[in-house]
mmCIF file with all atom_site columns, C-alpha atoms in Angstrom:
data_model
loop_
_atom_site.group_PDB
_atom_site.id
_atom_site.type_symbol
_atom_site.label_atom_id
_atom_site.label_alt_id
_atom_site.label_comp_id
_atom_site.label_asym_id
_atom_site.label_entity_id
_atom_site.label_seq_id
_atom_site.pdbx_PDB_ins_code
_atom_site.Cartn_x
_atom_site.Cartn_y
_atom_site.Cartn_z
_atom_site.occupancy
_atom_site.B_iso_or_equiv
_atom_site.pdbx_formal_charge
_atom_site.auth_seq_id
_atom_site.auth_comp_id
_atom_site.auth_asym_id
_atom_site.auth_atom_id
_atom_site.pdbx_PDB_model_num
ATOM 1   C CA . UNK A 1 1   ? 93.374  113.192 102.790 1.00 72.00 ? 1   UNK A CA 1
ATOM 2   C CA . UNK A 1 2   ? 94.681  110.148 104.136 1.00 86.00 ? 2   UNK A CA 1
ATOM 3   C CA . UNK A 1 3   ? 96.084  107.254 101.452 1.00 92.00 ? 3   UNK A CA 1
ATOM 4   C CA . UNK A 1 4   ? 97.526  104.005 102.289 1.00 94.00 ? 4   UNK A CA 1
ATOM 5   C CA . UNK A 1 5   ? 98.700  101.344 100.195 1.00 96.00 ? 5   UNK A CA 1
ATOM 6   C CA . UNK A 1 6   ? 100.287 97.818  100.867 1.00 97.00 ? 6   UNK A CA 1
ATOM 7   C CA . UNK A 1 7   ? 103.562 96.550  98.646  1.00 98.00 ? 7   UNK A CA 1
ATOM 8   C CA . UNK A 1 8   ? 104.156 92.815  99.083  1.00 98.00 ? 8   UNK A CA 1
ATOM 9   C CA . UNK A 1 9   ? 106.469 90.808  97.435  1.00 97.00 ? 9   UNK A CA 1
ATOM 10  C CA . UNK A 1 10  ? 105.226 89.049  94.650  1.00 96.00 ? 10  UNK A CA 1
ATOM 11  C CA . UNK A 1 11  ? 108.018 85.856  94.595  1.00 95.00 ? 11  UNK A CA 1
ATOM 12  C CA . UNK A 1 12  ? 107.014 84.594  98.334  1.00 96.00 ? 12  UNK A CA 1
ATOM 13  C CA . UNK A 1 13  ? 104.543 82.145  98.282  1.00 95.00 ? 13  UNK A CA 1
ATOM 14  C CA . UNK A 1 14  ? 101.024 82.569  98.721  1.00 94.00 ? 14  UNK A CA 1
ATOM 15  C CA . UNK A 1 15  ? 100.577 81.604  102.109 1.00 94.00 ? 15  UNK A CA 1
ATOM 16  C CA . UNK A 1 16  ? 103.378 83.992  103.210 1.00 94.00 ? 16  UNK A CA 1
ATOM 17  C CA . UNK A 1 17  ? 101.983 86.368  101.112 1.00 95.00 ? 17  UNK A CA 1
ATOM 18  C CA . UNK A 1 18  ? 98.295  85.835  102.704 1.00 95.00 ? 18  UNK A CA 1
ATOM 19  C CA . UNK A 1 19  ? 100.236 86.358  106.062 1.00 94.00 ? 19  UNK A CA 1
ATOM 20  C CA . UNK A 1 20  ? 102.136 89.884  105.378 1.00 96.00 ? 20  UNK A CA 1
ATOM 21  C CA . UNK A 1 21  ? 99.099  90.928  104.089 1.00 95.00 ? 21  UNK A CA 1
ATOM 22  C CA . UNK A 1 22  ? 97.616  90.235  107.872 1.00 94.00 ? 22  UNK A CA 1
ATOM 23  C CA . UNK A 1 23  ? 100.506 91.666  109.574 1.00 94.00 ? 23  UNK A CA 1
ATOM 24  C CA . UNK A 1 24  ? 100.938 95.109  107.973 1.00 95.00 ? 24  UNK A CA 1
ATOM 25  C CA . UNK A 1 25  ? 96.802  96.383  108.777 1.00 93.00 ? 25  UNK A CA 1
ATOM 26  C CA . UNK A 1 26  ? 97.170  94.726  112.033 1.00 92.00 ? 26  UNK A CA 1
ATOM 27  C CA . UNK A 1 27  ? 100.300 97.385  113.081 1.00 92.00 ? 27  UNK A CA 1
ATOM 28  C CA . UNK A 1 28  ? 98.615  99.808  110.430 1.00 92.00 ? 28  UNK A CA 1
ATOM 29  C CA . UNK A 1 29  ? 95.232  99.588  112.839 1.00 90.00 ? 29  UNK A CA 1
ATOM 30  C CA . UNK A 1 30  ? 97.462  100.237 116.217 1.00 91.00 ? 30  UNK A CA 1
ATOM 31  C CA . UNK A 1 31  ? 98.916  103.228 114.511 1.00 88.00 ? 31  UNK A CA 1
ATOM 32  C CA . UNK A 1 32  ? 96.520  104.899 113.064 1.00 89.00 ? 32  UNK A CA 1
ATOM 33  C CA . UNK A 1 33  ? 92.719  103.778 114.781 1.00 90.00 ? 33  UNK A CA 1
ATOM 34  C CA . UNK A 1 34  ? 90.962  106.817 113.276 1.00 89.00 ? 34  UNK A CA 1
ATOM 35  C CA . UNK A 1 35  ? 90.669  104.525 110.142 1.00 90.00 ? 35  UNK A CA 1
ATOM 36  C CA . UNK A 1 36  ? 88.571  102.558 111.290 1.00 92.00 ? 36  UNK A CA 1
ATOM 37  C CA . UNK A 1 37  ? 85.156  102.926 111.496 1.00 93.00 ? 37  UNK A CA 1
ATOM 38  C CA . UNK A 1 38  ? 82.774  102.840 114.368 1.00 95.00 ? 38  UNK A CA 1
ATOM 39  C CA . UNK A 1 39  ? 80.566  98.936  114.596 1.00 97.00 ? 39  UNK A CA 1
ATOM 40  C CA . UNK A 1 40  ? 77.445  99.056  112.642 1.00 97.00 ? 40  UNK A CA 1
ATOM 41  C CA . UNK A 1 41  ? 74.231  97.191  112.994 1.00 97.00 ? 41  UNK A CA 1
ATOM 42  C CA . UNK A 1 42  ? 72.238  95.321  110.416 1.00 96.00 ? 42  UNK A CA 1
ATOM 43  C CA . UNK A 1 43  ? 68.569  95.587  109.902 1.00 97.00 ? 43  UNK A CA 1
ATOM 44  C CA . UNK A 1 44  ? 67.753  92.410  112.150 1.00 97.00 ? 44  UNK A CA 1
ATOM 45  C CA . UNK A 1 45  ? 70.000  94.250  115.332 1.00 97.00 ? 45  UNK A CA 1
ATOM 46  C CA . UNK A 1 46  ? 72.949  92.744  114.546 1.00 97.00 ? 46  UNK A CA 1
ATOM 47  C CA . UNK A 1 47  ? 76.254  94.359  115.686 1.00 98.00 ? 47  UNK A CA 1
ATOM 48  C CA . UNK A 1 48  ? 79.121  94.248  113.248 1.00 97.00 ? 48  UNK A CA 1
ATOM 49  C CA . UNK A 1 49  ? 82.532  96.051  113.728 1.00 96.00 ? 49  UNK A CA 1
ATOM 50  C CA . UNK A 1 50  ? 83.867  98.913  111.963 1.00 94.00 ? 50  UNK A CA 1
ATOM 51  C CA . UNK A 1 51  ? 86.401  98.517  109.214 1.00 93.00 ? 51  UNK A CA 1
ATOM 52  C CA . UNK A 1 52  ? 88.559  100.784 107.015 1.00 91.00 ? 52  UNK A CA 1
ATOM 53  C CA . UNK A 1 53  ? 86.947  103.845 106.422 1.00 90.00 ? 53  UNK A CA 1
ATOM 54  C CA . UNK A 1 54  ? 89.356  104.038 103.095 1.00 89.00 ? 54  UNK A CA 1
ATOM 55  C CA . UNK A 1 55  ? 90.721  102.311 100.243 1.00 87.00 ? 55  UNK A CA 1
ATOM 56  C CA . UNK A 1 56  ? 93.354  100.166 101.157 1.00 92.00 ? 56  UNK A CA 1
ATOM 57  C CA . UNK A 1 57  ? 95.606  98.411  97.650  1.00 94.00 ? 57  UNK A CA 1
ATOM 58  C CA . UNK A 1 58  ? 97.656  95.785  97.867  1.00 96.00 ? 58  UNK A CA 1
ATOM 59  C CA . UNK A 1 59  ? 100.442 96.114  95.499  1.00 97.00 ? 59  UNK A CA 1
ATOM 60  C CA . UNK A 1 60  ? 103.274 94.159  93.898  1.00 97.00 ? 60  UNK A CA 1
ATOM 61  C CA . UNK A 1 61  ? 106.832 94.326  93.783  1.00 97.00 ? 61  UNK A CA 1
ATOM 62  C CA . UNK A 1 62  ? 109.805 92.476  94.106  1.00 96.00 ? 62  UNK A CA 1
ATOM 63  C CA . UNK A 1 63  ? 112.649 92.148  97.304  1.00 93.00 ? 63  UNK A CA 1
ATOM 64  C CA . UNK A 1 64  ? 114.818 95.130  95.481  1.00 95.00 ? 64  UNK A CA 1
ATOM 65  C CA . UNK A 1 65  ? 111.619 96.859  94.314  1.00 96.00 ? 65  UNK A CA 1
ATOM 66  C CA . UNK A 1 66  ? 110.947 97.113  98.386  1.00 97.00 ? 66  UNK A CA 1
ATOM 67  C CA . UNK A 1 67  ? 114.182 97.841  99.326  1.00 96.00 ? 67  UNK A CA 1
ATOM 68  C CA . UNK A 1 68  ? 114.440 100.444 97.340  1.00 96.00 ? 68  UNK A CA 1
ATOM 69  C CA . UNK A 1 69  ? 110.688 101.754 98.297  1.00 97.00 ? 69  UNK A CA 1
ATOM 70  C CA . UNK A 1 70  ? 111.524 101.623 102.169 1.00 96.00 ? 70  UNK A CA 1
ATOM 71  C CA . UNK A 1 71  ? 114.566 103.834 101.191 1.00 95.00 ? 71  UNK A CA 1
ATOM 72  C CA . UNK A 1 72  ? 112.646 106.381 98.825  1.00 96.00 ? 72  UNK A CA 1
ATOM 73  C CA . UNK A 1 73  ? 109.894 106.226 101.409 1.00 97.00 ? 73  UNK A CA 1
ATOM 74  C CA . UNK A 1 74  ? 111.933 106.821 104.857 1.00 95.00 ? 74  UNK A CA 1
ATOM 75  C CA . UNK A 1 75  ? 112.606 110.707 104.757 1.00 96.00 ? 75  UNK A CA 1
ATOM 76  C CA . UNK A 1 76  ? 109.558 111.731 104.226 1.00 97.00 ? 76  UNK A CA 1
ATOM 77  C CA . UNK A 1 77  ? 108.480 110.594 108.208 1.00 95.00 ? 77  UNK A CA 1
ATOM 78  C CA . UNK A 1 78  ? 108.765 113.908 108.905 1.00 94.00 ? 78  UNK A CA 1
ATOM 79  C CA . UNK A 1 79  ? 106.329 115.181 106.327 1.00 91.00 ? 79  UNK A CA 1
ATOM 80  C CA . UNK A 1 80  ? 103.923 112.587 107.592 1.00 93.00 ? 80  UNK A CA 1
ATOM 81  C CA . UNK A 1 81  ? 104.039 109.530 105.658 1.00 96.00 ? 81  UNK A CA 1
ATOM 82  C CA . UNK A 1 82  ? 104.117 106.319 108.341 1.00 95.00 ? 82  UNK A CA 1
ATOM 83  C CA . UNK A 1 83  ? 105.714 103.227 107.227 1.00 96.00 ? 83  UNK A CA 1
ATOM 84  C CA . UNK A 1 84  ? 105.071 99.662  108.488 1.00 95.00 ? 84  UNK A CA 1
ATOM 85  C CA . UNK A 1 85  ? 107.507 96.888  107.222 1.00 96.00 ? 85  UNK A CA 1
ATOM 86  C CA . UNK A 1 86  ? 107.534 92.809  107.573 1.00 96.00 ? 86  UNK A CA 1
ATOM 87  C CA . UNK A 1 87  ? 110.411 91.605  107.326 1.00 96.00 ? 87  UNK A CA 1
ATOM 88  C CA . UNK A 1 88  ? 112.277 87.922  106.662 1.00 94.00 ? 88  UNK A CA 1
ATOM 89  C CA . UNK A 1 89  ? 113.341 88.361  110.301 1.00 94.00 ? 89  UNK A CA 1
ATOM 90  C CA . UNK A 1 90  ? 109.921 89.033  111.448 1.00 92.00 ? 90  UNK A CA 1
ATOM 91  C CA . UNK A 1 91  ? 108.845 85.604  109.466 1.00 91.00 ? 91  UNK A CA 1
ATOM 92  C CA . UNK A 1 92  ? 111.423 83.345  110.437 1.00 90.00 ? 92  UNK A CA 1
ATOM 93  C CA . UNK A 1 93  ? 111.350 84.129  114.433 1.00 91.00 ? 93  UNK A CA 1
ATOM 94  C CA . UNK A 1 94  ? 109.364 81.694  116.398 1.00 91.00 ? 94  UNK A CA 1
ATOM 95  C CA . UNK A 1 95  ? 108.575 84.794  118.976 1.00 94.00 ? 95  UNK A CA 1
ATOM 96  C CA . UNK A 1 96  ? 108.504 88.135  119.359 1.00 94.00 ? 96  UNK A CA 1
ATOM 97  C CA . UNK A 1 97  ? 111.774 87.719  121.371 1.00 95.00 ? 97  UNK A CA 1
ATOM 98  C CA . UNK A 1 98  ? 113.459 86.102  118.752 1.00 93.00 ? 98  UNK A CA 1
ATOM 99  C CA . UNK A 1 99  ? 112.657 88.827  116.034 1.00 94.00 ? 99  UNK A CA 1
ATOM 100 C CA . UNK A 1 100 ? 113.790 91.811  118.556 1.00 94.00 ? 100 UNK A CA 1
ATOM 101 C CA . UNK A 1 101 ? 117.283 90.143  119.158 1.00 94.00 ? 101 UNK A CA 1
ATOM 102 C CA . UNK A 1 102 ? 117.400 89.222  115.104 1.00 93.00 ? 102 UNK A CA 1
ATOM 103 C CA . UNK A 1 103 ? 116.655 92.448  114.071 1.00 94.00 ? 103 UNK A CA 1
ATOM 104 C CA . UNK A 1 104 ? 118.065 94.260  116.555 1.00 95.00 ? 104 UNK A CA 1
ATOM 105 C CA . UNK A 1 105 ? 121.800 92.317  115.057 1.00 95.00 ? 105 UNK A CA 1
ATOM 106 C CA . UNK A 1 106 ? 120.848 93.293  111.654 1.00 94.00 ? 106 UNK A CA 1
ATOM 107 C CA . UNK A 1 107 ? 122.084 96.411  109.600 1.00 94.00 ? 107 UNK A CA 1
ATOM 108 C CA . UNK A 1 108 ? 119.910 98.428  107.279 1.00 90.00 ? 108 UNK A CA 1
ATOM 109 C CA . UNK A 1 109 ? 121.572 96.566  104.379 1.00 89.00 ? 109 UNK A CA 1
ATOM 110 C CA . UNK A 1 110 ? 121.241 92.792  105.566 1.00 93.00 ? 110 UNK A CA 1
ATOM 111 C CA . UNK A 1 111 ? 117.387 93.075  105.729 1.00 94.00 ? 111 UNK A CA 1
ATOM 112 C CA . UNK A 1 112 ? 115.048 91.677  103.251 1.00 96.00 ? 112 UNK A CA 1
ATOM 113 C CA . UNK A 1 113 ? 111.660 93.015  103.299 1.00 96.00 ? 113 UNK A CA 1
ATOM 114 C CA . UNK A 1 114 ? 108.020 90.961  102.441 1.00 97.00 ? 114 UNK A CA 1
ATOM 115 C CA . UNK A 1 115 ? 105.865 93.890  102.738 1.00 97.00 ? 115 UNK A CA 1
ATOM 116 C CA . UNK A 1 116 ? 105.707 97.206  103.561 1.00 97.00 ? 116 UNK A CA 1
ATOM 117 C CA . UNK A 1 117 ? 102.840 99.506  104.441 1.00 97.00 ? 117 UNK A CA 1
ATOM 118 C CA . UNK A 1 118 ? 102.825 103.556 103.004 1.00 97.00 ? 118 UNK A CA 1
ATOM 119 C CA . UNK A 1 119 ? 100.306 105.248 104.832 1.00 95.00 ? 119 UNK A CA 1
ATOM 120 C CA . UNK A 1 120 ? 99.948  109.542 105.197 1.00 94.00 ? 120 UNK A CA 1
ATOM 121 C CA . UNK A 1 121 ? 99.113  112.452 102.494 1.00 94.00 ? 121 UNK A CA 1
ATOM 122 C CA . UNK A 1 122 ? 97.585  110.767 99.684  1.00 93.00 ? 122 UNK A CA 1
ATOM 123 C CA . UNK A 1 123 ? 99.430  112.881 96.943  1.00 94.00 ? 123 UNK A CA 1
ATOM 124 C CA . UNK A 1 124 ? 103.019 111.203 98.394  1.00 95.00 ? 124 UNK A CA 1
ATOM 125 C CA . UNK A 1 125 ? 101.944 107.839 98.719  1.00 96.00 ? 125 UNK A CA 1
ATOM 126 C CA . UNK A 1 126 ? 100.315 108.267 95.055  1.00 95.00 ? 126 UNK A CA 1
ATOM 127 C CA . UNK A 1 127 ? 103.714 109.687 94.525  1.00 96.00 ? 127 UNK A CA 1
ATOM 128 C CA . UNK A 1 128 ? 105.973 106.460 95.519  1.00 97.00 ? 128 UNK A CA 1
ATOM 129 C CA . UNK A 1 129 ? 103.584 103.511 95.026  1.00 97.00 ? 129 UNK A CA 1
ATOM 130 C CA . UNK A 1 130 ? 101.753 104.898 92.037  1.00 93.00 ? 130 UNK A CA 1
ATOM 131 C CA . UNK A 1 131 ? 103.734 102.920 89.394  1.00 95.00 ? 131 UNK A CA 1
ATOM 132 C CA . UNK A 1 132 ? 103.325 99.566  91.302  1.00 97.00 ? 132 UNK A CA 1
ATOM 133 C CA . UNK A 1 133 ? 100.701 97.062  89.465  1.00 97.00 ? 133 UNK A CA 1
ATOM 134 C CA . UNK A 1 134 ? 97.568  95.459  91.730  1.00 95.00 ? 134 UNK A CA 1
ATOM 135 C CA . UNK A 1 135 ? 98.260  92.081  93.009  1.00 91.00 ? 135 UNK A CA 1
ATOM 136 C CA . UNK A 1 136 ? 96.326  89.392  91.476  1.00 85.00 ? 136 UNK A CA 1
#
């Protein structure tokens, strides 16, 4: 069974916060299409497109607390867990030109993340996101 859970850093502001949030499904959605659902239709005919066919948290944490997530999280690709990060980077570039020569500068080290996405076998994302409270 597939699980997938959002961390987002709890310090940035709410409107940056609003916009990681947006980001990370968007990629998520590219990635992974088979969790989305196929459009419905209401009782008067009305077409209305699918969404996510599971449960999708957003949790909190802090710039360290994702740090350290993205590293826990990054050798278990293989196993099948995806990841999906936003970055500073990503936020401060006025185009996607600008974030691919930013980040492509940047060591491992040197970036700070806003959000990151955990998406695979629900018993390892359980495993490295369960201890994260909901964001309220």
């Amino acid at each position: 069974m597939t699980r997938c859970a959002f961390v987002i850093d709890q310090s940035l502001p709410r409107g940056l916060i609003a916009n990681t949030a947006a980001i990370l499904p968007m990629t998520l959605g590219r990635d992974r299409p088979d969790l989305v659902g196929h459009a419905v239709h209401d009782a008067d005919g009305v077409r209305h497109e699918g969404i996510t066919r599971i449960v999708m948290p957003i949790l909190m944490s802090d710039a360290d607390g994702l740090a350290a997530l993205r590293g826990r999280a990054t050798p278990h690709e293989p196993a099948g867990l995806g990841l999906v990060d936003v970055t500073e980077a990503a936020q401060r570039a006025k185009d996607y030109q600008a974030y691919e020569i930013r980040i492509g500068r940047m060591r491992q080290d040197d970036l700070r993340y806003l959000g990151v996405c955990l998406h695979g076998p629900a018993a390892l994302v359980r495993s490295l996101t369960g201890d994260l409270p909901l964001l309220r």
